[in-house]
mmCIF file of C-alpha atoms in Angstrom:
data_model
loop_
_atom_site.group_PDB
_atom_site.id
_atom_site.type_symbol
_atom_site.label_atom_id
_atom_site.label_comp_id
_atom_site.label_asym_id
_atom_site.label_seq_id
_atom_site.Cartn_x
_atom_site.Cartn_y
_atom_site.Cartn_z
ATOM 1 C CA MET Y 1 12.769 36.798 -64.751
ATOM 2 C CA ALA Y 2 12.972 37.314 -61.275
ATOM 3 C CA SER Y 3 16.562 37.368 -59.955
ATOM 4 C CA LEU Y 4 17.741 34.899 -57.325
ATOM 5 C CA ASN Y 5 19.004 35.881 -54.237
ATOM 6 C CA THR Y 6 21.107 33.342 -53.344
ATOM 7 C CA SER Y 7 20.929 33.126 -49.326
ATOM 8 C CA PRO Y 8 19.409 29.864 -48.217
ATOM 9 C CA LEU Y 9 16.142 30.527 -47.134
ATOM 10 C CA SER Y 10 15.215 32.391 -50.320
ATOM 11 C CA ALA Y 11 16.388 29.379 -52.100
ATOM 12 C CA ALA Y 12 14.969 27.005 -50.534
ATOM 13 C CA ARG Y 13 11.606 28.951 -51.873
ATOM 14 C CA TYR Y 14 12.178 29.911 -55.048
ATOM 15 C CA HIS Y 15 9.910 27.615 -57.311
ATOM 16 C CA GLY Y 16 9.521 27.155 -60.923
ATOM 17 C CA ASP Y 17 6.888 29.205 -61.689
ATOM 18 C CA GLN Y 18 9.205 32.275 -60.615
ATOM 19 C CA ASP Y 19 11.112 31.345 -63.786
ATOM 20 C CA VAL Y 20 8.403 31.709 -66.299
ATOM 21 C CA ALA Y 21 6.910 35.099 -67.639
ATOM 22 C CA PRO Y 22 3.605 35.563 -69.046
ATOM 23 C CA GLY Y 23 3.342 34.385 -72.928
ATOM 24 C CA MET Y 24 6.567 31.989 -72.199
ATOM 25 C CA LEU Y 25 6.613 28.382 -73.403
ATOM 26 C CA ASP Y 26 6.637 26.683 -69.738
ATOM 27 C CA PHE Y 27 8.626 24.048 -68.682
ATOM 28 C CA ALA Y 28 9.815 25.206 -65.337
ATOM 29 C CA VAL Y 29 6.356 23.849 -63.830
ATOM 30 C CA ASN Y 30 5.177 20.548 -63.692
ATOM 31 C CA VAL Y 31 1.685 20.829 -63.862
ATOM 32 C CA ARG Y 32 0.197 17.897 -66.210
ATOM 33 C CA HIS Y 33 -1.845 20.593 -68.864
ATOM 34 C CA ASP Y 34 -2.782 24.249 -69.691
ATOM 35 C CA ARG Y 35 -6.197 23.815 -67.998
ATOM 36 C CA PRO Y 36 -8.272 21.256 -65.653
ATOM 37 C CA PRO Y 37 -10.367 18.141 -68.131
ATOM 38 C CA GLU Y 38 -13.859 20.277 -68.838
ATOM 39 C CA TRP Y 39 -15.895 17.014 -66.709
ATOM 40 C CA LEU Y 40 -14.045 19.035 -63.739
ATOM 41 C CA VAL Y 41 -14.532 21.787 -64.371
ATOM 42 C CA ARG Y 42 -18.014 21.403 -64.535
ATOM 43 C CA GLN Y 43 -18.080 19.364 -61.382
ATOM 44 C CA LEU Y 44 -16.056 22.065 -59.846
ATOM 45 C CA ALA Y 45 -18.849 25.185 -60.833
ATOM 46 C CA ALA Y 46 -21.499 23.634 -59.521
ATOM 47 C CA ARG Y 47 -20.760 23.997 -56.341
ATOM 48 C CA LEU Y 48 -19.817 27.916 -56.357
ATOM 49 C CA PRO Y 49 -23.736 28.324 -55.440
ATOM 50 C CA ASP Y 50 -22.197 27.273 -51.862
ATOM 51 C CA LEU Y 51 -19.162 29.557 -51.269
ATOM 52 C CA ALA Y 52 -21.814 31.332 -48.792
ATOM 53 C CA ARG Y 53 -21.518 28.188 -46.403
ATOM 54 C CA TYR Y 54 -18.850 27.172 -43.990
ATOM 55 C CA PRO Y 55 -17.286 22.994 -45.858
ATOM 56 C CA SER Y 56 -19.547 20.742 -44.290
ATOM 57 C CA ILE Y 57 -18.766 17.647 -42.238
ATOM 58 C CA ASP Y 58 -20.300 15.499 -45.516
ATOM 59 C CA ASP Y 59 -17.839 17.310 -47.407
ATOM 60 C CA VAL Y 60 -15.091 16.578 -45.550
ATOM 61 C CA GLN Y 61 -16.215 12.611 -45.385
ATOM 62 C CA ARG Y 62 -16.682 12.750 -49.166
ATOM 63 C CA ALA Y 63 -13.029 13.164 -49.835
ATOM 64 C CA GLN Y 64 -11.834 11.088 -47.258
ATOM 65 C CA ASP Y 65 -14.047 7.943 -48.607
ATOM 66 C CA ALA Y 66 -13.051 9.204 -52.334
ATOM 67 C CA VAL Y 67 -9.328 8.477 -51.076
ATOM 68 C CA ALA Y 68 -9.754 5.707 -48.909
ATOM 69 C CA GLU Y 69 -11.096 3.543 -51.797
ATOM 70 C CA ARG Y 70 -8.723 4.944 -53.962
ATOM 71 C CA HIS Y 71 -5.943 3.575 -51.957
ATOM 72 C CA CYS Y 72 -7.617 0.821 -50.153
ATOM 73 C CA ARG Y 73 -7.469 2.714 -46.730
ATOM 74 C CA THR Y 74 -9.904 3.676 -44.153
ATOM 75 C CA ARG Y 75 -11.572 7.272 -43.748
ATOM 76 C CA ASP Y 76 -9.400 8.041 -40.594
ATOM 77 C CA GLU Y 77 -5.655 7.358 -42.303
ATOM 78 C CA VAL Y 78 -7.099 10.206 -44.916
ATOM 79 C CA VAL Y 79 -6.319 13.973 -44.157
ATOM 80 C CA PRO Y 80 -7.391 16.460 -46.929
ATOM 81 C CA LEU Y 81 -4.999 19.306 -47.825
ATOM 82 C CA ALA Y 82 -4.958 22.301 -49.002
ATOM 83 C CA GLY Y 83 -1.896 20.796 -51.631
ATOM 84 C CA ALA Y 84 0.859 18.825 -50.718
ATOM 85 C CA ALA Y 85 2.731 21.703 -49.194
ATOM 86 C CA GLU Y 86 0.151 22.058 -46.425
ATOM 87 C CA GLY Y 87 1.667 18.812 -45.352
ATOM 88 C CA PHE Y 88 5.001 19.804 -45.464
ATOM 89 C CA ALA Y 89 3.798 23.208 -43.257
ATOM 90 C CA LEU Y 90 2.473 20.607 -40.854
ATOM 91 C CA LEU Y 91 5.050 18.334 -40.376
ATOM 92 C CA SER Y 92 6.231 20.331 -37.582
ATOM 93 C CA ASN Y 93 3.948 19.636 -35.493
ATOM 94 C CA LEU Y 94 5.093 15.716 -35.255
ATOM 95 C CA ARG Y 95 8.059 17.393 -33.326
ATOM 96 C CA PRO Y 96 11.189 15.633 -34.651
ATOM 97 C CA VAL Y 97 14.377 16.801 -32.462
ATOM 98 C CA ARG Y 98 16.359 15.732 -35.655
ATOM 99 C CA ALA Y 99 15.078 15.657 -39.509
ATOM 100 C CA ALA Y 100 17.160 14.143 -42.448
ATOM 101 C CA ILE Y 101 15.826 14.670 -45.585
ATOM 102 C CA VAL Y 102 17.521 12.952 -49.052
ATOM 103 C CA ALA Y 103 18.662 15.736 -51.511
ATOM 104 C CA PRO Y 104 18.184 16.459 -53.865
ATOM 105 C CA ALA Y 105 14.611 17.271 -53.253
ATOM 106 C CA PHE Y 106 11.648 19.511 -53.168
ATOM 107 C CA THR Y 107 13.029 22.349 -50.877
ATOM 108 C CA GLU Y 108 9.374 23.337 -49.207
ATOM 109 C CA PRO Y 109 9.760 20.478 -46.257
ATOM 110 C CA ALA Y 110 13.299 21.785 -45.365
ATOM 111 C CA ALA Y 111 11.692 25.132 -45.420
ATOM 112 C CA ALA Y 112 9.178 24.751 -43.217
ATOM 113 C CA LEU Y 113 11.504 22.600 -40.641
ATOM 114 C CA GLY Y 114 13.881 25.121 -40.232
ATOM 115 C CA ALA Y 115 11.376 28.032 -40.614
ATOM 116 C CA ALA Y 116 9.997 26.172 -37.454
ATOM 117 C CA GLY Y 117 13.549 25.726 -35.584
ATOM 118 C CA ILE Y 118 13.773 22.297 -36.548
ATOM 119 C CA ALA Y 119 17.550 21.069 -37.016
ATOM 120 C CA VAL Y 120 17.554 19.711 -41.087
ATOM 121 C CA HIS Y 121 20.212 17.121 -41.988
ATOM 122 C CA HIS Y 122 20.761 16.753 -45.743
ATOM 123 C CA VAL Y 123 21.643 13.759 -46.868
ATOM 124 C CA VAL Y 124 22.785 14.222 -50.214
ATOM 125 C CA LEU Y 125 22.831 11.757 -53.184
ATOM 126 C CA GLU Y 126 25.874 11.337 -55.923
ATOM 127 C CA PRO Y 127 24.641 10.925 -59.090
ATOM 128 C CA PRO Y 128 22.655 9.002 -60.701
ATOM 129 C CA PHE Y 129 20.652 9.910 -57.274
ATOM 130 C CA GLY Y 130 20.035 6.187 -56.190
ATOM 131 C CA LEU Y 131 19.286 5.443 -52.513
ATOM 132 C CA ASP Y 132 21.761 2.140 -52.421
ATOM 133 C CA HIS Y 133 24.361 4.566 -50.574
ATOM 134 C CA ALA Y 134 22.097 7.289 -48.571
ATOM 135 C CA GLN Y 135 23.661 7.720 -45.451
ATOM 136 C CA VAL Y 136 20.898 8.856 -43.358
ATOM 137 C CA PRO Y 137 21.684 9.466 -39.180
ATOM 138 C CA ASP Y 138 20.526 6.463 -37.220
ATOM 139 C CA ASP Y 139 19.287 9.711 -34.655
ATOM 140 C CA ALA Y 140 17.048 10.958 -37.253
ATOM 141 C CA ASP Y 141 13.577 10.788 -35.915
ATOM 142 C CA LEU Y 142 11.886 12.418 -39.190
ATOM 143 C CA VAL Y 143 12.986 11.435 -42.724
ATOM 144 C CA VAL Y 144 11.563 13.090 -45.583
ATOM 145 C CA VAL Y 145 11.867 11.813 -49.517
ATOM 146 C CA GLY Y 146 10.472 12.203 -52.570
ATOM 147 C CA ASN Y 147 9.483 9.123 -54.685
ATOM 148 C CA PRO Y 148 9.897 9.925 -57.691
ATOM 149 C CA THR Y 149 12.063 12.762 -56.550
ATOM 150 C CA ASN Y 150 11.712 16.143 -57.418
ATOM 151 C CA PRO Y 151 13.758 17.393 -59.191
ATOM 152 C CA THR Y 152 15.756 14.295 -60.080
ATOM 153 C CA SER Y 153 13.074 12.489 -61.134
ATOM 154 C CA VAL Y 154 14.490 9.181 -59.976
ATOM 155 C CA LEU Y 155 12.099 6.386 -58.580
ATOM 156 C CA HIS Y 156 12.852 4.596 -55.669
ATOM 157 C CA THR Y 157 11.393 1.119 -54.947
ATOM 158 C CA ARG Y 158 9.208 -0.015 -52.413
ATOM 159 C CA GLU Y 159 12.357 -1.681 -50.690
ATOM 160 C CA GLN Y 160 14.593 1.147 -50.559
ATOM 161 C CA LEU Y 161 12.063 3.227 -49.444
ATOM 162 C CA LEU Y 162 11.073 0.918 -45.960
ATOM 163 C CA ALA Y 163 14.866 0.618 -45.696
ATOM 164 C CA LEU Y 164 15.004 3.536 -43.987
ATOM 165 C CA ARG Y 165 12.123 2.588 -41.111
ATOM 166 C CA ARG Y 166 13.379 2.756 -37.544
ATOM 167 C CA PRO Y 167 12.182 2.555 -34.480
ATOM 168 C CA GLY Y 168 10.988 6.033 -32.951
ATOM 169 C CA ARG Y 169 11.289 7.388 -36.849
ATOM 170 C CA ILE Y 170 8.342 8.572 -38.841
ATOM 171 C CA LEU Y 171 9.060 8.108 -42.566
ATOM 172 C CA VAL Y 172 7.657 10.898 -45.108
ATOM 173 C CA VAL Y 173 7.252 10.261 -48.606
ATOM 174 C CA ASP Y 174 6.345 13.099 -51.081
ATOM 175 C CA GLU Y 175 4.181 10.983 -53.463
ATOM 176 C CA ALA Y 176 3.388 14.294 -55.568
ATOM 177 C CA PHE Y 177 4.279 12.770 -58.619
ATOM 178 C CA ALA Y 178 3.726 8.852 -57.944
ATOM 179 C CA ASP Y 179 0.515 8.676 -60.579
ATOM 180 C CA SER Y 180 2.952 9.536 -63.314
ATOM 181 C CA VAL Y 181 3.931 6.028 -63.184
ATOM 182 C CA PRO Y 182 2.184 3.601 -64.808
ATOM 183 C CA GLY Y 183 1.209 0.943 -62.145
ATOM 184 C CA GLU Y 184 2.321 3.216 -59.070
ATOM 185 C CA ASN Y 185 4.451 -0.129 -57.902
ATOM 186 C CA GLU Y 186 7.262 1.665 -56.195
ATOM 187 C CA SER Y 187 4.254 3.822 -53.837
ATOM 188 C CA LEU Y 188 3.476 3.274 -50.160
ATOM 189 C CA ALA Y 189 0.223 4.682 -50.636
ATOM 190 C CA GLY Y 190 -1.735 1.818 -49.610
ATOM 191 C CA ASP Y 191 0.234 0.437 -46.739
ATOM 192 C CA SER Y 192 -1.255 1.002 -43.692
ATOM 193 C CA LEU Y 193 1.992 1.545 -41.393
ATOM 194 C CA PRO Y 194 2.199 2.827 -38.399
ATOM 195 C CA ASP Y 195 5.446 5.445 -38.750
ATOM 196 C CA VAL Y 196 4.957 6.057 -42.838
ATOM 197 C CA LEU Y 197 2.826 8.989 -43.848
ATOM 198 C CA VAL Y 198 2.220 9.531 -47.128
ATOM 199 C CA LEU Y 199 1.866 13.328 -48.706
ATOM 200 C CA ARG Y 200 -0.081 12.928 -52.039
ATOM 201 C CA SER Y 201 -0.929 15.961 -54.525
ATOM 202 C CA LEU Y 202 -3.600 16.460 -56.839
ATOM 203 C CA THR Y 203 -2.536 19.391 -58.223
ATOM 204 C CA LYS Y 204 0.015 18.972 -61.215
ATOM 205 C CA THR Y 205 -1.901 15.809 -62.453
ATOM 206 C CA TRP Y 206 -5.284 18.043 -62.614
ATOM 207 C CA SER Y 207 -3.976 21.114 -63.629
ATOM 208 C CA LEU Y 208 -5.340 22.602 -60.310
ATOM 209 C CA ALA Y 209 -2.024 24.697 -59.132
ATOM 210 C CA GLY Y 210 -4.407 27.523 -58.612
ATOM 211 C CA LEU Y 211 -6.836 25.752 -56.150
ATOM 212 C CA ARG Y 212 -3.961 23.352 -54.003
ATOM 213 C CA VAL Y 213 -5.566 20.528 -53.448
ATOM 214 C CA GLY Y 214 -3.624 17.114 -51.237
ATOM 215 C CA TYR Y 215 -3.962 14.963 -49.110
ATOM 216 C CA ALA Y 216 -2.446 13.022 -47.048
ATOM 217 C CA LEU Y 217 -2.394 8.815 -45.651
ATOM 218 C CA GLY Y 218 -0.873 7.382 -42.357
ATOM 219 C CA SER Y 219 -2.364 6.129 -38.905
ATOM 220 C CA PRO Y 220 -4.900 8.091 -37.508
ATOM 221 C CA GLU Y 221 -2.222 8.310 -34.746
ATOM 222 C CA VAL Y 222 0.346 10.264 -36.727
ATOM 223 C CA LEU Y 223 -2.536 11.859 -38.375
ATOM 224 C CA ALA Y 224 -4.172 13.486 -35.309
ATOM 225 C CA ARG Y 225 -0.444 14.812 -34.223
ATOM 226 C CA LEU Y 226 0.203 16.320 -37.702
ATOM 227 C CA THR Y 227 -2.887 18.335 -37.996
ATOM 228 C CA ALA Y 228 -2.770 18.817 -33.979
ATOM 229 C CA GLN Y 229 -2.771 22.768 -34.598
ATOM 230 C CA ARG Y 230 -4.158 23.112 -37.492
ATOM 231 C CA ALA Y 231 -6.627 26.038 -38.377
ATOM 232 C CA HIS Y 232 -10.375 25.654 -38.351
ATOM 233 C CA TRP Y 233 -11.509 24.803 -42.039
ATOM 234 C CA PRO Y 234 -8.175 24.251 -43.464
ATOM 235 C CA VAL Y 235 -9.739 23.035 -46.814
ATOM 236 C CA GLY Y 236 -12.468 24.859 -48.511
ATOM 237 C CA THR Y 237 -15.413 23.432 -50.460
ATOM 238 C CA LEU Y 238 -13.797 23.396 -54.038
ATOM 239 C CA GLN Y 239 -10.841 21.684 -52.566
ATOM 240 C CA LEU Y 240 -12.796 19.144 -50.756
ATOM 241 C CA ALA Y 241 -14.999 18.223 -54.292
ATOM 242 C CA ALA Y 242 -12.025 18.124 -55.822
ATOM 243 C CA ILE Y 243 -10.155 15.744 -53.948
ATOM 244 C CA ALA Y 244 -13.608 13.554 -54.467
ATOM 245 C CA ALA Y 245 -13.826 14.372 -58.105
ATOM 246 C CA CYS Y 246 -10.052 13.001 -58.725
ATOM 247 C CA CYS Y 247 -10.059 10.171 -56.892
ATOM 248 C CA THR Y 248 -13.311 8.082 -58.334
ATOM 249 C CA PRO Y 249 -12.638 5.222 -60.233
ATOM 250 C CA GLY Y 250 -13.301 7.081 -63.234
ATOM 251 C CA ALA Y 251 -10.246 9.754 -62.857
ATOM 252 C CA VAL Y 252 -8.210 7.643 -61.881
ATOM 253 C CA ALA Y 253 -8.436 5.661 -65.081
ATOM 254 C CA ASP Y 254 -8.080 8.894 -66.828
ATOM 255 C CA ALA Y 255 -5.012 9.439 -64.904
ATOM 256 C CA ALA Y 256 -3.536 6.125 -65.347
ATOM 257 C CA ALA Y 257 -4.043 6.324 -69.435
ATOM 258 C CA ASP Y 258 -2.228 9.738 -69.249
ATOM 259 C CA ALA Y 259 0.395 8.433 -67.407
ATOM 260 C CA VAL Y 260 1.251 5.780 -70.050
ATOM 261 C CA ARG Y 261 1.322 8.000 -72.710
ATOM 262 C CA LEU Y 262 3.391 10.671 -70.652
ATOM 263 C CA VAL Y 263 5.778 7.812 -70.631
ATOM 264 C CA ALA Y 264 6.375 7.626 -74.645
ATOM 265 C CA LEU Y 265 6.355 11.443 -74.651
ATOM 266 C CA ARG Y 266 9.234 11.639 -72.350
ATOM 267 C CA ALA Y 267 11.416 8.912 -74.056
ATOM 268 C CA GLU Y 268 10.948 10.736 -77.153
ATOM 269 C CA MET Y 269 11.749 13.796 -75.035
ATOM 270 C CA VAL Y 270 14.856 12.216 -73.267
ATOM 271 C CA SER Y 271 16.048 11.333 -76.819
ATOM 272 C CA GLY Y 272 15.656 14.682 -78.194
ATOM 273 C CA LEU Y 273 18.119 15.931 -75.616
ATOM 274 C CA GLU Y 274 20.687 13.280 -75.845
ATOM 275 C CA SER Y 275 20.337 14.154 -79.432
ATOM 276 C CA VAL Y 276 22.205 17.854 -78.618
ATOM 277 C CA GLY Y 277 24.801 16.347 -75.862
ATOM 278 C CA VAL Y 278 23.334 17.126 -72.958
ATOM 279 C CA ALA Y 279 23.332 14.511 -70.369
ATOM 280 C CA VAL Y 280 19.871 13.277 -68.792
ATOM 281 C CA VAL Y 281 19.526 11.777 -65.090
ATOM 282 C CA ASP Y 282 17.583 8.271 -65.773
ATOM 283 C CA GLY Y 283 14.260 8.923 -63.848
ATOM 284 C CA ARG Y 284 10.302 7.631 -64.500
ATOM 285 C CA ALA Y 285 8.818 11.393 -63.663
ATOM 286 C CA PRO Y 286 7.141 13.639 -65.995
ATOM 287 C CA PHE Y 287 10.109 16.512 -66.118
ATOM 288 C CA VAL Y 288 13.506 15.385 -67.008
ATOM 289 C CA LEU Y 289 16.628 17.035 -64.857
ATOM 290 C CA PHE Y 290 19.481 17.254 -67.378
ATOM 291 C CA SER Y 291 23.288 18.689 -67.184
ATOM 292 C CA ALA Y 292 25.621 20.543 -69.624
ATOM 293 C CA PRO Y 293 28.132 23.180 -70.318
ATOM 294 C CA GLY Y 294 27.061 26.212 -70.411
ATOM 295 C CA ALA Y 295 24.094 25.556 -68.119
ATOM 296 C CA ASP Y 296 23.334 29.174 -67.258
ATOM 297 C CA LEU Y 297 23.831 30.764 -71.072
ATOM 298 C CA ILE Y 298 21.384 27.820 -72.308
ATOM 299 C CA ARG Y 299 19.047 29.063 -69.487
ATOM 300 C CA ASN Y 300 19.436 32.671 -70.698
ATOM 301 C CA HIS Y 301 19.134 31.987 -74.516
ATOM 302 C CA LEU Y 302 15.750 29.946 -73.613
ATOM 303 C CA GLN Y 303 14.465 32.977 -71.916
ATOM 304 C CA ASN Y 304 15.065 35.059 -74.838
ATOM 305 C CA LYS Y 305 13.431 32.246 -77.424
ATOM 306 C CA GLY Y 306 10.619 32.680 -74.698
ATOM 307 C CA ILE Y 307 10.721 29.085 -73.353
ATOM 308 C CA ALA Y 308 11.386 28.916 -69.391
ATOM 309 C CA VAL Y 309 12.982 25.893 -67.663
ATOM 310 C CA ARG Y 310 13.635 25.136 -64.428
ATOM 311 C CA ARG Y 311 17.187 25.904 -62.421
ATOM 312 C CA GLY Y 312 18.817 23.604 -60.445
ATOM 313 C CA ASP Y 313 21.434 25.628 -58.484
ATOM 314 C CA THR Y 314 18.459 25.966 -55.757
ATOM 315 C CA PHE Y 315 18.202 22.560 -55.202
ATOM 316 C CA ILE Y 316 20.982 21.143 -52.083
ATOM 317 C CA GLY Y 317 23.038 18.991 -54.228
ATOM 318 C CA LEU Y 318 22.717 20.312 -57.485
ATOM 319 C CA ASP Y 319 24.389 22.925 -59.177
ATOM 320 C CA ALA Y 320 24.334 25.526 -62.192
ATOM 321 C CA ARG Y 321 25.248 22.323 -64.162
ATOM 322 C CA TYR Y 322 21.762 21.417 -63.875
ATOM 323 C CA LEU Y 323 18.189 22.094 -65.506
ATOM 324 C CA ARG Y 324 15.220 20.217 -65.347
ATOM 325 C CA ALA Y 325 12.155 20.552 -67.953
ATOM 326 C CA ALA Y 326 8.258 19.389 -67.595
ATOM 327 C CA VAL Y 327 7.589 16.618 -70.252
ATOM 328 C CA ARG Y 328 5.535 18.200 -73.022
ATOM 329 C CA PRO Y 329 4.966 17.759 -76.541
ATOM 330 C CA GLU Y 330 6.298 20.996 -77.567
ATOM 331 C CA TRP Y 331 9.881 19.371 -76.454
ATOM 332 C CA PRO Y 332 11.125 19.542 -80.257
ATOM 333 C CA GLN Y 333 11.518 23.483 -79.660
ATOM 334 C CA LEU Y 334 13.400 23.129 -76.164
ATOM 335 C CA VAL Y 335 15.620 20.578 -77.584
ATOM 336 C CA GLN Y 336 16.319 23.023 -81.121
ATOM 337 C CA ALA Y 337 17.087 25.930 -78.984
ATOM 338 C CA ILE Y 338 19.303 23.668 -76.479
ATOM 339 C CA ALA Y 339 21.017 23.321 -79.666
ATOM 340 C CA GLN Y 340 21.303 26.644 -80.867
ATOM 341 C CA THR Y 341 23.291 27.517 -77.833
ATOM 342 C CA THR Y 342 25.004 24.533 -77.676
ATOM 343 C CA ALA Y 343 26.788 24.995 -81.138
ATOM 344 C CA GLY Y 344 26.832 28.531 -80.332
ATOM 345 C CA VAL Y 345 29.369 27.316 -76.951
ATOM 346 C CA GLN Y 346 31.640 24.799 -79.057
ATOM 347 C CA ASN Y 347 32.237 27.354 -81.717
ATOM 348 C CA GLY Y 348 33.184 30.149 -79.608
ATOM 349 C CA ARG Y 349 36.060 27.823 -77.741
ATOM 350 C CA ARG Y 350 36.642 26.660 -81.287
ATOM 351 C CA ARG Y 351 38.246 30.322 -82.186
#
């Protein structure tokens, strides 16, 4: 297993794949399936002969139009991205003076902004990690919040998000897991607001982590600022083809049906985890954040059993008591292994 350098930058750049060794049962990475669906593989394979040519404007516009139709936006409100992570890397182009990040949160925005020399203030939420009492500085001209939030899995309401808007401020909503929530009722992806930027990922839902696929939604003015210093041809032919394919009505319907299945699976997994004495954070994402005494012992035991989970102590606002696990049908194996560890800890205390 990768060891953790405890410097702030190394913690921010620590991700779930670093908890996984070949052959392990992977609860650390939140990719929904082991491989993309066959229809998507076939469509991408059909574009392989086109790789000798640069991506065309038609490819870009097809991707934009598919996203625009999916969210009832216009073409000029859509920018294809090489994964939502590229969107975070571009945030410094908005030239904020003081950025606020609602934490615990995905660590890439803070890492990217900090590397660009931008002052970052973390608004650390207390359990159960709701926005109700978030103290965002009034002078923050860029605010980043996840919905549902990685790693907490908490889903904020539209009203809570919109309450963060201020004159002169851009609100960035990380909706990488929004399509895992049936109905997507709290999403801002369909709202044409001049000061709201929504970042979406297709990587998790469609099992495309190796391709890096996502998009940004915002006003043309904000998107122009976001991409002002972007490299030419930043998104490749296969990425554009994947965006267009995954935003068709049929694909969206498939993902929505899968989201309903995941809700039921998540409820079973949460019940199993709670049955062995761990405390689960109430959430709606396709992963579960939980805490337990001796979480380090649990994680080490799971590693020895060939099971990977995501450590929590690299997220600002969490500590070593927290672990995150993706929702997977193999959850009984995870629960059984945790039960063995917690029983050992309790027996040790009795002695």
